[in-house]
JSON list of C-alpha atoms in Angstrom, two decimals:
[
{"chain": "A", "resi": 25, "resn": "ARG", "atom": "CA", "xyz": [-131.02, -133.76, 48.05]},
{"chain": "A", "resi": 26, "resn": "LYS", "atom": "CA", "xyz": [-133.15, -130.97, 46.56]},
{"chain": "A", "resi": 27, "resn": "GLU", "atom": "CA", "xyz": [-134.72, -128.60, 48.98]},
{"chain": "A", "resi": 28, "resn": "VAL", "atom": "CA", "xyz": [-138.26, -129.18, 47.72]},
{"chain": "A", "resi": 29, "resn": "GLU", "atom": "CA", "xyz": [-139.05, -132.16, 45.48]},
{"chain": "A", "resi": 30, "resn": "GLN", "atom": "CA", "xyz": [-142.16, -133.05, 43.58]},
{"chain": "A", "resi": 31, "resn": "ASP", "atom": "CA", "xyz": [-143.20, -135.83, 41.36]},
{"chain": "A", "resi": 32, "resn": "PRO", "atom": "CA", "xyz": [-143.11, -134.13, 37.86]},
{"chain": "A", "resi": 33, "resn": "GLY", "atom": "CA", "xyz": [-145.87, -136.27, 36.49]},
{"chain": "A", "resi": 34, "resn": "PRO", "atom": "CA", "xyz": [-147.57, -135.85, 34.18]},
{"chain": "A", "resi": 35, "resn": "PHE", "atom": "CA", "xyz": [-150.84, -136.94, 35.80]},
{"chain": "A", "resi": 36, "resn": "ASN", "atom": "CA", "xyz": [-153.45, -137.62, 33.22]},
{"chain": "A", "resi": 37, "resn": "VAL", "atom": "CA", "xyz": [-156.89, -138.24, 34.82]},
{"chain": "A", "resi": 38, "resn": "PRO", "atom": "CA", "xyz": [-160.46, -138.33, 33.69]},
{"chain": "A", "resi": 39, "resn": "GLU", "atom": "CA", "xyz": [-163.02, -135.81, 34.71]},
{"chain": "A", "resi": 40, "resn": "GLY", "atom": "CA", "xyz": [-164.47, -136.60, 38.16]},
{"chain": "A", "resi": 41, "resn": "ALA", "atom": "CA", "xyz": [-161.28, -138.42, 39.37]},
{"chain": "A", "resi": 42, "resn": "THR", "atom": "CA", "xyz": [-159.59, -137.93, 42.60]},
{"chain": "A", "resi": 43, "resn": "VAL", "atom": "CA", "xyz": [-155.86, -137.17, 42.31]},
{"chain": "A", "resi": 44, "resn": "ALA", "atom": "CA", "xyz": [-153.18, -136.52, 44.86]},
{"chain": "A", "resi": 45, "resn": "PHE", "atom": "CA", "xyz": [-149.71, -135.04, 44.68]},
{"chain": "A", "resi": 46, "resn": "ASN", "atom": "CA", "xyz": [-146.88, -135.13, 47.12]},
{"chain": "A", "resi": 47, "resn": "CYS", "atom": "CA", "xyz": [-144.07, -132.74, 47.85]},
{"chain": "A", "resi": 48, "resn": "THR", "atom": "CA", "xyz": [-141.12, -133.36, 50.08]},
{"chain": "A", "resi": 49, "resn": "TYR", "atom": "CA", "xyz": [-138.97, -130.82, 51.87]},
{"chain": "A", "resi": 50, "resn": "SER", "atom": "CA", "xyz": [-135.49, -131.06, 53.29]},
{"chain": "A", "resi": 51, "resn": "ASN", "atom": "CA", "xyz": [-135.47, -128.18, 55.73]},
{"chain": "A", "resi": 52, "resn": "SER", "atom": "CA", "xyz": [-137.04, -129.37, 58.94]},
{"chain": "A", "resi": 53, "resn": "ALA", "atom": "CA", "xyz": [-137.27, -125.77, 60.18]},
{"chain": "A", "resi": 54, "resn": "SER", "atom": "CA", "xyz": [-139.78, -124.87, 57.57]},
{"chain": "A", "resi": 55, "resn": "GLN", "atom": "CA", "xyz": [-143.07, -123.70, 59.22]},
{"chain": "A", "resi": 56, "resn": "SER", "atom": "CA", "xyz": [-145.36, -122.78, 56.35]},
{"chain": "A", "resi": 57, "resn": "PHE", "atom": "CA", "xyz": [-146.05, -124.26, 53.01]},
{"chain": "A", "resi": 58, "resn": "PHE", "atom": "CA", "xyz": [-147.97, -123.22, 49.94]},
{"chain": "A", "resi": 59, "resn": "TRP", "atom": "CA", "xyz": [-149.51, -124.84, 46.88]},
{"chain": "A", "resi": 60, "resn": "TYR", "atom": "CA", "xyz": [-149.51, -122.69, 43.74]},
{"chain": "A", "resi": 61, "resn": "ARG", "atom": "CA", "xyz": [-151.12, -123.31, 40.44]},
{"chain": "A", "resi": 62, "resn": "GLN", "atom": "CA", "xyz": [-149.45, -122.28, 37.25]},
{"chain": "A", "resi": 63, "resn": "ASP", "atom": "CA", "xyz": [-151.15, -122.32, 33.95]},
{"chain": "A", "resi": 64, "resn": "CYS", "atom": "CA", "xyz": [-149.09, -122.52, 30.69]},
{"chain": "A", "resi": 65, "resn": "ARG", "atom": "CA", "xyz": [-146.97, -119.37, 30.17]},
{"chain": "A", "resi": 66, "resn": "LYS", "atom": "CA", "xyz": [-148.57, -117.68, 33.16]},
{"chain": "A", "resi": 67, "resn": "GLU", "atom": "CA", "xyz": [-147.38, -116.72, 36.54]},
{"chain": "A", "resi": 68, "resn": "PRO", "atom": "CA", "xyz": [-147.93, -118.96, 39.63]},
{"chain": "A", "resi": 69, "resn": "LYS", "atom": "CA", "xyz": [-151.11, -118.10, 41.62]},
{"chain": "A", "resi": 70, "resn": "LEU", "atom": "CA", "xyz": [-151.60, -119.11, 45.20]},
{"chain": "A", "resi": 71, "resn": "LEU", "atom": "CA", "xyz": [-153.93, -122.10, 45.58]},
{"chain": "A", "resi": 72, "resn": "MET", "atom": "CA", "xyz": [-153.64, -122.96, 49.28]},
{"chain": "A", "resi": 73, "resn": "SER", "atom": "CA", "xyz": [-151.66, -122.33, 52.36]},
{"chain": "A", "resi": 74, "resn": "VAL", "atom": "CA", "xyz": [-150.66, -125.05, 54.79]},
{"chain": "A", "resi": 75, "resn": "TYR", "atom": "CA", "xyz": [-149.55, -123.99, 58.21]},
{"chain": "A", "resi": 76, "resn": "SER", "atom": "CA", "xyz": [-150.48, -126.74, 60.68]},
{"chain": "A", "resi": 77, "resn": "SER", "atom": "CA", "xyz": [-151.77, -130.26, 59.84]},
{"chain": "A", "resi": 78, "resn": "GLY", "atom": "CA", "xyz": [-153.84, -129.36, 56.94]},
{"chain": "A", "resi": 79, "resn": "ASN", "atom": "CA", "xyz": [-156.26, -127.14, 55.01]},
{"chain": "A", "resi": 80, "resn": "GLU", "atom": "CA", "xyz": [-159.42, -127.72, 53.02]},
{"chain": "A", "resi": 81, "resn": "ASP", "atom": "CA", "xyz": [-161.07, -125.48, 50.47]},
{"chain": "A", "resi": 82, "resn": "GLY", "atom": "CA", "xyz": [-163.89, -127.03, 48.46]},
{"chain": "A", "resi": 83, "resn": "ARG", "atom": "CA", "xyz": [-162.59, -129.85, 46.33]},
{"chain": "A", "resi": 84, "resn": "PHE", "atom": "CA", "xyz": [-158.99, -129.14, 47.38]},
{"chain": "A", "resi": 85, "resn": "THR", "atom": "CA", "xyz": [-157.32, -130.54, 50.62]},
{"chain": "A", "resi": 86, "resn": "ALA", "atom": "CA", "xyz": [-153.77, -129.86, 51.57]},
{"chain": "A", "resi": 87, "resn": "GLN", "atom": "CA", "xyz": [-152.06, -131.87, 54.31]},
{"chain": "A", "resi": 88, "resn": "LEU", "atom": "CA", "xyz": [-148.85, -131.52, 56.09]},
{"chain": "A", "resi": 89, "resn": "ASN", "atom": "CA", "xyz": [-146.83, -134.46, 57.59]},
{"chain": "A", "resi": 90, "resn": "ARG", "atom": "CA", "xyz": [-143.93, -132.87, 59.62]},
{"chain": "A", "resi": 91, "resn": "ALA", "atom": "CA", "xyz": [-142.55, -136.27, 60.79]},
{"chain": "A", "resi": 92, "resn": "SER", "atom": "CA", "xyz": [-142.07, -137.35, 57.13]},
{"chain": "A", "resi": 93, "resn": "GLN", "atom": "CA", "xyz": [-141.56, -133.90, 55.82]},
{"chain": "A", "resi": 94, "resn": "TYR", "atom": "CA", "xyz": [-144.06, -133.82, 53.13]},
{"chain": "A", "resi": 95, "resn": "ILE", "atom": "CA", "xyz": [-147.10, -132.01, 52.07]},
{"chain": "A", "resi": 96, "resn": "SER", "atom": "CA", "xyz": [-149.83, -133.32, 49.83]},
{"chain": "A", "resi": 97, "resn": "LEU", "atom": "CA", "xyz": [-152.52, -131.79, 47.73]},
{"chain": "A", "resi": 98, "resn": "LEU", "atom": "CA", "xyz": [-155.71, -133.79, 47.02]},
{"chain": "A", "resi": 99, "resn": "ILE", "atom": "CA", "xyz": [-158.09, -132.76, 44.37]},
{"chain": "A", "resi": 100, "resn": "ARG", "atom": "CA", "xyz": [-161.59, -134.31, 44.31]},
{"chain": "A", "resi": 101, "resn": "ASP", "atom": "CA", "xyz": [-164.06, -134.46, 41.41]},
{"chain": "A", "resi": 102, "resn": "SER", "atom": "CA", "xyz": [-161.44, -133.09, 38.98]},
{"chain": "A", "resi": 103, "resn": "LYS", "atom": "CA", "xyz": [-162.59, -130.55, 36.38]},
{"chain": "A", "resi": 104, "resn": "LEU", "atom": "CA", "xyz": [-161.18, -129.82, 32.96]},
{"chain": "A", "resi": 105, "resn": "SER", "atom": "CA", "xyz": [-160.22, -126.40, 34.40]},
{"chain": "A", "resi": 106, "resn": "ASP", "atom": "CA", "xyz": [-157.86, -128.04, 36.94]},
{"chain": "A", "resi": 107, "resn": "SER", "atom": "CA", "xyz": [-155.41, -128.93, 34.20]},
{"chain": "A", "resi": 108, "resn": "ALA", "atom": "CA", "xyz": [-152.25, -126.93, 35.14]},
{"chain": "A", "resi": 109, "resn": "THR", "atom": "CA", "xyz": [-148.93, -127.34, 36.89]},
{"chain": "A", "resi": 110, "resn": "TYR", "atom": "CA", "xyz": [-148.98, -127.40, 40.56]},
{"chain": "A", "resi": 111, "resn": "LEU", "atom": "CA", "xyz": [-146.05, -126.01, 42.50]},
{"chain": "A", "resi": 112, "resn": "CYS", "atom": "CA", "xyz": [-145.29, -126.48, 46.13]},
{"chain": "A", "resi": 113, "resn": "ALA", "atom": "CA", "xyz": [-143.33, -124.00, 48.04]},
{"chain": "A", "resi": 114, "resn": "ALA", "atom": "CA", "xyz": [-141.60, -124.07, 51.51]},
{"chain": "A", "resi": 115, "resn": "ARG", "atom": "CA", "xyz": [-141.96, -120.60, 52.81]},
{"chain": "A", "resi": 116, "resn": "ARG", "atom": "CA", "xyz": [-139.02, -120.52, 55.13]},
{"chain": "A", "resi": 117, "resn": "ASP", "atom": "CA", "xyz": [-136.55, -121.01, 52.23]},
{"chain": "A", "resi": 118, "resn": "MET", "atom": "CA", "xyz": [-138.72, -119.30, 49.55]},
{"chain": "A", "resi": 119, "resn": "ARG", "atom": "CA", "xyz": [-137.88, -122.38, 47.49]},
{"chain": "A", "resi": 120, "resn": "PHE", "atom": "CA", "xyz": [-140.30, -124.07, 44.96]},
{"chain": "A", "resi": 121, "resn": "GLY", "atom": "CA", "xyz": [-140.59, -127.61, 43.63]},
{"chain": "A", "resi": 122, "resn": "ALA", "atom": "CA", "xyz": [-140.30, -128.14, 39.97]},
{"chain": "A", "resi": 123, "resn": "GLY", "atom": "CA", "xyz": [-144.08, -128.68, 39.73]},
{"chain": "A", "resi": 124, "resn": "THR", "atom": "CA", "xyz": [-146.44, -131.46, 38.92]},
{"chain": "A", "resi": 125, "resn": "ARG", "atom": "CA", "xyz": [-148.23, -131.34, 35.57]},
{"chain": "A", "resi": 126, "resn": "LEU", "atom": "CA", "xyz": [-151.85, -132.38, 35.75]},
{"chain": "A", "resi": 127, "resn": "THR", "atom": "CA", "xyz": [-154.08, -132.92, 32.71]},
{"chain": "A", "resi": 128, "resn": "VAL", "atom": "CA", "xyz": [-157.81, -133.68, 33.24]},
{"chain": "A", "resi": 129, "resn": "LYS", "atom": "CA", "xyz": [-159.43, -135.21, 30.25]},
{"chain": "A", "resi": 130, "resn": "PRO", "atom": "CA", "xyz": [-163.12, -135.50, 29.21]},
{"chain": "B", "resi": 19, "resn": "GLU", "atom": "CA", "xyz": [-155.27, -108.44, 38.36]},
{"chain": "B", "resi": 20, "resn": "THR", "atom": "CA", "xyz": [-152.72, -105.60, 38.67]},
{"chain": "B", "resi": 21, "resn": "GLY", "atom": "CA", "xyz": [-151.18, -106.30, 42.28]},
{"chain": "B", "resi": 22, "resn": "VAL", "atom": "CA", "xyz": [-147.75, -106.92, 40.75]},
{"chain": "B", "resi": 23, "resn": "THR", "atom": "CA", "xyz": [-146.84, -105.67, 37.30]},
{"chain": "B", "resi": 24, "resn": "GLN", "atom": "CA", "xyz": [-143.84, -106.39, 35.17]},
{"chain": "B", "resi": 25, "resn": "THR", "atom": "CA", "xyz": [-142.52, -104.67, 32.05]},
{"chain": "B", "resi": 26, "resn": "PRO", "atom": "CA", "xyz": [-141.69, -105.57, 29.43]},
{"chain": "B", "resi": 27, "resn": "ARG", "atom": "CA", "xyz": [-143.73, -108.79, 28.97]},
{"chain": "B", "resi": 28, "resn": "HIS", "atom": "CA", "xyz": [-141.44, -110.03, 26.23]},
{"chain": "B", "resi": 29, "resn": "LEU", "atom": "CA", "xyz": [-137.81, -109.09, 25.54]},
{"chain": "B", "resi": 30, "resn": "VAL", "atom": "CA", "xyz": [-135.39, -110.22, 22.80]},
{"chain": "B", "resi": 31, "resn": "MET", "atom": "CA", "xyz": [-131.86, -109.03, 23.13]},
{"chain": "B", "resi": 32, "resn": "GLY", "atom": "CA", "xyz": [-128.39, -109.75, 21.85]},
{"chain": "B", "resi": 33, "resn": "MET", "atom": "CA", "xyz": [-125.51, -110.82, 24.05]},
{"chain": "B", "resi": 34, "resn": "THR", "atom": "CA", "xyz": [-123.98, -107.34, 23.91]},
{"chain": "B", "resi": 35, "resn": "ASN", "atom": "CA", "xyz": [-127.08, -105.39, 24.86]},
{"chain": "B", "resi": 36, "resn": "LYS", "atom": "CA", "xyz": [-127.96, -103.74, 28.11]},
{"chain": "B", "resi": 37, "resn": "LYS", "atom": "CA", "xyz": [-131.58, -103.85, 29.19]},
{"chain": "B", "resi": 38, "resn": "SER", "atom": "CA", "xyz": [-133.60, -103.56, 32.36]},
{"chain": "B", "resi": 39, "resn": "LEU", "atom": "CA", "xyz": [-136.71, -105.46, 33.72]},
{"chain": "B", "resi": 40, "resn": "LYS", "atom": "CA", "xyz": [-139.04, -103.56, 35.81]},
{"chain": "B", "resi": 41, "resn": "CYS", "atom": "CA", "xyz": [-141.39, -104.73, 38.59]},
{"chain": "B", "resi": 42, "resn": "GLU", "atom": "CA", "xyz": [-143.91, -102.64, 40.46]},
{"chain": "B", "resi": 43, "resn": "GLN", "atom": "CA", "xyz": [-146.17, -103.90, 43.29]},
{"chain": "B", "resi": 44, "resn": "HIS", "atom": "CA", "xyz": [-149.28, -101.98, 44.40]},
{"chain": "B", "resi": 45, "resn": "LEU", "atom": "CA", "xyz": [-149.99, -104.20, 47.49]},
{"chain": "B", "resi": 46, "resn": "GLY", "atom": "CA", "xyz": [-148.07, -102.22, 50.08]},
{"chain": "B", "resi": 47, "resn": "HIS", "atom": "CA", "xyz": [-145.74, -105.13, 50.66]},
{"chain": "B", "resi": 48, "resn": "ASN", "atom": "CA", "xyz": [-142.21, -104.87, 52.14]},
{"chain": "B", "resi": 49, "resn": "ALA", "atom": "CA", "xyz": [-140.47, -107.78, 50.42]},
{"chain": "B", "resi": 50, "resn": "MET", "atom": "CA", "xyz": [-139.76, -108.22, 46.80]},
{"chain": "B", "resi": 51, "resn": "TYR", "atom": "CA", "xyz": [-138.13, -111.07, 44.94]},
{"chain": "B", "resi": 52, "resn": "TRP", "atom": "CA", "xyz": [-136.69, -112.02, 41.52]},
{"chain": "B", "resi": 53, "resn": "TYR", "atom": "CA", "xyz": [-137.03, -115.58, 40.31]},
{"chain": "B", "resi": 54, "resn": "LYS", "atom": "CA", "xyz": [-135.81, -117.26, 37.14]},
{"chain": "B", "resi": 55, "resn": "GLN", "atom": "CA", "xyz": [-137.98, -120.06, 35.57]},
{"chain": "B", "resi": 56, "resn": "SER", "atom": "CA", "xyz": [-136.44, -122.17, 32.91]},
{"chain": "B", "resi": 57, "resn": "ALA", "atom": "CA", "xyz": [-138.21, -124.94, 31.02]},
{"chain": "B", "resi": 58, "resn": "LYS", "atom": "CA", "xyz": [-138.72, -128.03, 33.18]},
{"chain": "B", "resi": 59, "resn": "LYS", "atom": "CA", "xyz": [-136.77, -126.60, 36.08]},
{"chain": "B", "resi": 60, "resn": "PRO", "atom": "CA", "xyz": [-137.92, -125.31, 39.42]},
{"chain": "B", "resi": 61, "resn": "LEU", "atom": "CA", "xyz": [-138.23, -121.62, 40.05]},
{"chain": "B", "resi": 62, "resn": "GLU", "atom": "CA", "xyz": [-134.82, -120.44, 40.99]},
{"chain": "B", "resi": 63, "resn": "LEU", "atom": "CA", "xyz": [-134.69, -117.68, 43.60]},
{"chain": "B", "resi": 64, "resn": "MET", "atom": "CA", "xyz": [-132.26, -115.00, 42.46]},
{"chain": "B", "resi": 65, "resn": "PHE", "atom": "CA", "xyz": [-132.53, -112.03, 44.73]},
{"chain": "B", "resi": 66, "resn": "VAL", "atom": "CA", "xyz": [-134.53, -110.98, 47.91]},
{"chain": "B", "resi": 67, "resn": "TYR", "atom": "CA", "xyz": [-135.16, -107.45, 49.03]},
{"chain": "B", "resi": 68, "resn": "SER", "atom": "CA", "xyz": [-136.71, -106.37, 52.28]},
{"chain": "B", "resi": 69, "resn": "LEU", "atom": "CA", "xyz": [-137.56, -102.73, 52.75]},
{"chain": "B", "resi": 70, "resn": "GLU", "atom": "CA", "xyz": [-135.24, -101.86, 49.88]},
{"chain": "B", "resi": 71, "resn": "GLU", "atom": "CA", "xyz": [-132.25, -103.75, 51.36]},
{"chain": "B", "resi": 72, "resn": "ARG", "atom": "CA", "xyz": [-130.90, -106.80, 49.55]},
{"chain": "B", "resi": 73, "resn": "VAL", "atom": "CA", "xyz": [-131.03, -109.78, 52.01]},
{"chain": "B", "resi": 74, "resn": "GLU", "atom": "CA", "xyz": [-130.27, -112.60, 49.75]},
{"chain": "B", "resi": 75, "resn": "ASN", "atom": "CA", "xyz": [-128.17, -113.17, 46.58]},
{"chain": "B", "resi": 76, "resn": "ASN", "atom": "CA", "xyz": [-128.19, -116.79, 45.43]},
{"chain": "B", "resi": 77, "resn": "SER", "atom": "CA", "xyz": [-124.86, -117.03, 43.51]},
{"chain": "B", "resi": 78, "resn": "VAL", "atom": "CA", "xyz": [-126.33, -115.11, 40.64]},
{"chain": "B", "resi": 79, "resn": "PRO", "atom": "CA", "xyz": [-123.75, -114.08, 37.90]},
{"chain": "B", "resi": 80, "resn": "SER", "atom": "CA", "xyz": [-122.83, -110.43, 37.98]},
{"chain": "B", "resi": 81, "resn": "ARG", "atom": "CA", "xyz": [-124.36, -109.92, 34.55]},
{"chain": "B", "resi": 82, "resn": "PHE", "atom": "CA", "xyz": [-127.63, -109.66, 36.51]},
{"chain": "B", "resi": 83, "resn": "SER", "atom": "CA", "xyz": [-127.77, -106.51, 38.66]},
{"chain": "B", "resi": 84, "resn": "PRO", "atom": "CA", "xyz": [-130.83, -105.81, 40.81]},
{"chain": "B", "resi": 85, "resn": "GLU", "atom": "CA", "xyz": [-131.94, -102.53, 42.11]},
{"chain": "B", "resi": 86, "resn": "CYS", "atom": "CA", "xyz": [-134.61, -101.61, 44.62]},
{"chain": "B", "resi": 87, "resn": "PRO", "atom": "CA", "xyz": [-135.11, -97.85, 44.83]},
{"chain": "B", "resi": 88, "resn": "ASN", "atom": "CA", "xyz": [-138.14, -98.14, 47.09]},
{"chain": "B", "resi": 89, "resn": "SER", "atom": "CA", "xyz": [-140.43, -100.92, 48.46]},
{"chain": "B", "resi": 90, "resn": "SER", "atom": "CA", "xyz": [-142.76, -100.67, 45.44]},
{"chain": "B", "resi": 91, "resn": "HIS", "atom": "CA", "xyz": [-140.24, -100.96, 42.64]},
{"chain": "B", "resi": 92, "resn": "LEU", "atom": "CA", "xyz": [-137.67, -103.66, 41.70]},
{"chain": "B", "resi": 93, "resn": "PHE", "atom": "CA", "xyz": [-135.45, -103.57, 38.71]},
{"chain": "B", "resi": 94, "resn": "LEU", "atom": "CA", "xyz": [-133.18, -106.26, 37.20]},
{"chain": "B", "resi": 95, "resn": "HIS", "atom": "CA", "xyz": [-130.48, -104.80, 35.03]},
{"chain": "B", "resi": 96, "resn": "LEU", "atom": "CA", "xyz": [-129.09, -107.14, 32.35]},
{"chain": "B", "resi": 97, "resn": "HIS", "atom": "CA", "xyz": [-125.84, -106.87, 30.43]},
{"chain": "B", "resi": 98, "resn": "THR", "atom": "CA", "xyz": [-123.76, -109.26, 28.28]},
{"chain": "B", "resi": 99, "resn": "LEU", "atom": "CA", "xyz": [-126.18, -112.10, 28.83]},
{"chain": "B", "resi": 100, "resn": "GLN", "atom": "CA", "xyz": [-125.76, -115.64, 27.46]},
{"chain": "B", "resi": 101, "resn": "PRO", "atom": "CA", "xyz": [-128.23, -117.71, 25.51]},
{"chain": "B", "resi": 102, "resn": "GLU", "atom": "CA", "xyz": [-128.71, -119.93, 28.50]},
{"chain": "B", "resi": 103, "resn": "ASP", "atom": "CA", "xyz": [-130.14, -116.89, 30.30]},
{"chain": "B", "resi": 104, "resn": "SER", "atom": "CA", "xyz": [-133.21, -117.14, 28.23]},
{"chain": "B", "resi": 105, "resn": "ALA", "atom": "CA", "xyz": [-136.07, -117.83, 30.54]},
{"chain": "B", "resi": 106, "resn": "LEU", "atom": "CA", "xyz": [-139.21, -116.36, 32.26]},
{"chain": "B", "resi": 107, "resn": "TYR", "atom": "CA", "xyz": [-138.21, -113.90, 34.84]},
{"chain": "B", "resi": 108, "resn": "LEU", "atom": "CA", "xyz": [-140.83, -113.53, 37.54]},
{"chain": "B", "resi": 109, "resn": "CYS", "atom": "CA", "xyz": [-141.07, -110.87, 40.19]},
{"chain": "B", "resi": 110, "resn": "ALA", "atom": "CA", "xyz": [-142.95, -111.42, 43.41]},
{"chain": "B", "resi": 111, "resn": "SER", "atom": "CA", "xyz": [-143.75, -109.56, 46.54]},
{"chain": "B", "resi": 112, "resn": "SER", "atom": "CA", "xyz": [-144.93, -110.54, 50.11]},
{"chain": "B", "resi": 113, "resn": "PRO", "atom": "CA", "xyz": [-146.11, -108.53, 53.12]},
{"chain": "B", "resi": 114, "resn": "ILE", "atom": "CA", "xyz": [-143.12, -109.17, 55.33]},
{"chain": "B", "resi": 115, "resn": "LEU", "atom": "CA", "xyz": [-140.03, -111.24, 54.99]},
{"chain": "B", "resi": 116, "resn": "TYR", "atom": "CA", "xyz": [-139.48, -114.39, 56.95]},
{"chain": "B", "resi": 117, "resn": "ARG", "atom": "CA", "xyz": [-142.93, -114.52, 58.46]},
{"chain": "B", "resi": 118, "resn": "GLY", "atom": "CA", "xyz": [-144.96, -117.75, 58.36]},
{"chain": "B", "resi": 119, "resn": "ALA", "atom": "CA", "xyz": [-148.27, -116.72, 56.82]},
{"chain": "B", "resi": 120, "resn": "ASN", "atom": "CA", "xyz": [-146.66, -114.75, 54.15]},
{"chain": "B", "resi": 121, "resn": "GLU", "atom": "CA", "xyz": [-147.64, -115.97, 50.74]},
{"chain": "B", "resi": 122, "resn": "GLN", "atom": "CA", "xyz": [-146.01, -114.46, 47.66]},
{"chain": "B", "resi": 123, "resn": "PHE", "atom": "CA", "xyz": [-147.87, -112.72, 44.86]},
{"chain": "B", "resi": 124, "resn": "PHE", "atom": "CA", "xyz": [-146.32, -113.01, 41.46]},
{"chain": "B", "resi": 125, "resn": "GLY", "atom": "CA", "xyz": [-146.18, -110.63, 38.45]},
{"chain": "B", "resi": 126, "resn": "PRO", "atom": "CA", "xyz": [-146.90, -111.94, 34.95]},
{"chain": "B", "resi": 127, "resn": "GLY", "atom": "CA", "xyz": [-143.23, -112.30, 34.16]},
{"chain": "B", "resi": 128, "resn": "THR", "atom": "CA", "xyz": [-140.99, -111.15, 31.43]},
{"chain": "B", "resi": 129, "resn": "ARG", "atom": "CA", "xyz": [-140.14, -113.81, 28.90]},
{"chain": "B", "resi": 130, "resn": "LEU", "atom": "CA", "xyz": [-136.54, -113.11, 27.84]},
{"chain": "B", "resi": 131, "resn": "THR", "atom": "CA", "xyz": [-134.79, -114.52, 24.77]},
{"chain": "B", "resi": 132, "resn": "VAL", "atom": "CA", "xyz": [-131.08, -113.88, 24.41]},
{"chain": "B", "resi": 133, "resn": "LEU", "atom": "CA", "xyz": [-129.75, -114.36, 20.86]}
]
């Protein structure tokens, strides 16, 4: 089993939609998790940190389920500018998932 | 943003060349990392340095040789690479290694093509 797994997508959604991604991790000792956003041919940039049960920042909500060993990212009211690849990372191992590609269409 | 810089941004080299990638962080961080990102694959952690000491080497071929002369600079020396080594090489830094609230900041990457 891969250390961090993500649904690669792609997710194609209309503007204004709500979309959610999941990310599973294999190392139960992992304590902190991160969601990064990566635009085409650019470096990953930190979107949100997830340390306890969850975190919310505007239209973005990240949740952690330790029992099932997954984290999720919920994006509400999607904007065209949200189109990107979203990477999750388990900080303990410094491992990243392969990323989920999101395209928001007009 | 200039927190983590990488040079060169693009590099084309033959299999017999020797080149080096440079990374510099201006954030006062103590940990630095090299990642390889190939198309449609996860970021692969290559090397980890904490306070100039290598703490992790993830079965990376010896044709990749890292160097960390101080906590602000990290190099990746390349020699006799293979075409499959073509990828985006990303450098990252974080405040302290192995601490929970410790997000990584990435440089813009070097896009390497091996002919």
